[in-house]
């Protein structure tokens, strides 16, 4: 498991990131009525039943990633959103984009 100097740092980081991603997804869900959006391979047919907080907790528990991976994964998601404005992060794709960005960040940061 990722070694931390402060064990409470990681749960706080996960809570903060999940709140950020939840706000982004909710705002883009509302904006989808007003702006044209593309559908990608990351879109699901329905919203996942697991919350973003629970999903990040599971990734942290089972993926054995360092804290920096989660920060870099968020940076990747932010860059993706900036480069692809017609493909916003919403509740139909946030989980798939999140696991993909964490995986890429882990390969870059931890390997």
CSV table of C-alpha atoms in Angstrom, one decimal:
chain,number,residue,atom,x,y,z
A,1,UNK,CA,0.0,0.0,0.0
A,2,UNK,CA,1.1,3.6,-0.6
A,3,UNK,CA,3.2,4.8,2.3
A,4,UNK,CA,2.0,8.1,3.8
A,5,UNK,CA,3.6,10.3,6.4
A,6,UNK,CA,0.1,11.3,7.6
A,7,UNK,CA,-2.4,8.5,7.3
A,8,UNK,CA,-5.4,10.8,7.3
A,9,UNK,CA,-4.0,12.6,4.2
A,10,UNK,CA,-5.3,10.1,1.7
A,11,UNK,CA,-8.9,9.9,2.8
A,12,UNK,CA,-9.0,13.8,2.9
A,13,UNK,CA,-7.5,13.9,-0.6
A,14,UNK,CA,-10.1,11.3,-1.9
A,15,UNK,CA,-13.0,13.3,-0.3
A,16,UNK,CA,-11.8,16.5,-1.9
A,17,UNK,CA,-11.3,15.0,-5.3
A,18,UNK,CA,-14.6,13.3,-5.2
A,19,UNK,CA,-16.4,16.6,-4.3
A,20,UNK,CA,-14.6,18.3,-7.2
A,21,UNK,CA,-15.6,15.6,-9.7
A,22,UNK,CA,-19.1,15.5,-8.4
A,23,UNK,CA,-19.6,19.2,-8.9
A,24,UNK,CA,-18.1,19.0,-12.4
A,25,UNK,CA,-20.4,16.1,-13.4
A,26,UNK,CA,-23.5,17.7,-12.0
A,27,UNK,CA,-22.9,21.1,-13.7
A,28,UNK,CA,-22.2,19.4,-17.0
A,29,UNK,CA,-25.4,17.3,-16.6
A,30,UNK,CA,-27.3,20.5,-16.3
A,31,UNK,CA,-25.5,22.1,-19.2
A,32,UNK,CA,-26.1,19.2,-21.5
A,33,UNK,CA,-29.5,20.6,-22.3
A,34,UNK,CA,-28.1,23.8,-23.6
A,35,UNK,CA,-24.8,22.8,-25.4
A,36,UNK,CA,-24.3,20.1,-28.0
A,37,UNK,CA,-22.3,17.1,-26.6
A,38,UNK,CA,-20.7,14.1,-28.3
A,39,UNK,CA,-21.1,10.6,-27.1
A,40,UNK,CA,-17.8,8.7,-26.7
A,41,UNK,CA,-16.8,5.1,-25.8
A,42,UNK,CA,-16.5,6.3,-22.2
A,43,UNK,CA,-20.2,7.0,-21.9
A,44,UNK,CA,-22.5,4.5,-20.2
A,45,UNK,CA,-26.1,3.9,-21.1
A,46,UNK,CA,-27.1,4.6,-17.5
A,47,UNK,CA,-25.5,6.4,-14.5
A,48,UNK,CA,-23.5,4.1,-12.3
A,49,UNK,CA,-25.1,3.4,-8.9
A,50,UNK,CA,-21.8,3.7,-7.0
A,51,UNK,CA,-20.9,7.3,-6.0
A,52,UNK,CA,-17.7,8.9,-7.0
A,53,UNK,CA,-16.6,9.0,-3.4
A,54,UNK,CA,-17.1,5.2,-3.0
A,55,UNK,CA,-15.5,4.6,-6.4
A,56,UNK,CA,-12.3,6.5,-5.5
A,57,UNK,CA,-12.3,4.7,-2.1
A,58,UNK,CA,-12.3,1.4,-3.9
A,59,UNK,CA,-9.6,2.4,-6.3
A,60,UNK,CA,-7.5,3.6,-3.4
A,61,UNK,CA,-8.1,0.3,-1.5
A,62,UNK,CA,-7.4,-2.1,-4.3
A,63,UNK,CA,-5.1,-0.3,-6.8
A,64,UNK,CA,-2.2,0.4,-4.4
A,65,UNK,CA,-1.6,3.8,-6.0
A,66,UNK,CA,0.4,6.6,-4.4
A,67,UNK,CA,-1.3,9.9,-3.5
A,68,UNK,CA,0.4,11.6,-6.4
A,69,UNK,CA,-1.4,9.3,-8.8
A,70,UNK,CA,-4.7,10.7,-7.8
A,71,UNK,CA,-3.5,14.3,-8.2
A,72,UNK,CA,-2.0,13.5,-11.6
A,73,UNK,CA,-5.2,11.7,-12.6
A,74,UNK,CA,-7.2,14.8,-11.8
A,75,UNK,CA,-4.8,16.9,-13.8
A,76,UNK,CA,-5.3,14.5,-16.8
A,77,UNK,CA,-9.1,14.8,-16.4
A,78,UNK,CA,-8.8,18.6,-16.3
A,79,UNK,CA,-6.6,18.7,-19.4
A,80,UNK,CA,-9.0,16.3,-21.2
A,81,UNK,CA,-11.9,18.6,-20.4
A,82,UNK,CA,-10.0,21.6,-21.7
A,83,UNK,CA,-9.0,19.9,-25.0
A,84,UNK,CA,-12.4,18.3,-25.7
A,85,UNK,CA,-15.1,20.9,-24.8
A,86,UNK,CA,-17.7,19.0,-26.7
A,87,UNK,CA,-17.0,15.9,-24.6
A,88,UNK,CA,-17.6,17.1,-21.1
A,89,UNK,CA,-17.2,15.1,-17.9
A,90,UNK,CA,-20.7,14.1,-16.8
A,91,UNK,CA,-22.3,11.5,-14.6
A,92,UNK,CA,-22.4,9.0,-17.6
A,93,UNK,CA,-18.7,9.0,-18.2
A,94,UNK,CA,-16.9,10.2,-15.0
A,95,UNK,CA,-16.3,6.8,-13.6
A,96,UNK,CA,-14.8,5.4,-16.7
A,97,UNK,CA,-12.7,8.5,-17.3
A,98,UNK,CA,-11.6,8.4,-13.7
A,99,UNK,CA,-10.4,4.8,-13.7
A,100,UNK,CA,-8.6,5.4,-17.0
A,101,UNK,CA,-6.8,8.5,-15.7
A,102,UNK,CA,-5.8,6.8,-12.5
A,103,UNK,CA,-4.4,3.8,-14.4
A,104,UNK,CA,-2.4,6.1,-16.7
A,105,UNK,CA,-1.2,8.2,-13.8
A,106,UNK,CA,-0.1,5.0,-11.9
A,107,UNK,CA,1.8,3.7,-14.9
A,108,UNK,CA,3.6,7.1,-15.2
A,109,UNK,CA,4.1,7.8,-11.5
A,110,UNK,CA,4.6,4.5,-9.8
A,111,UNK,CA,6.2,2.2,-12.4
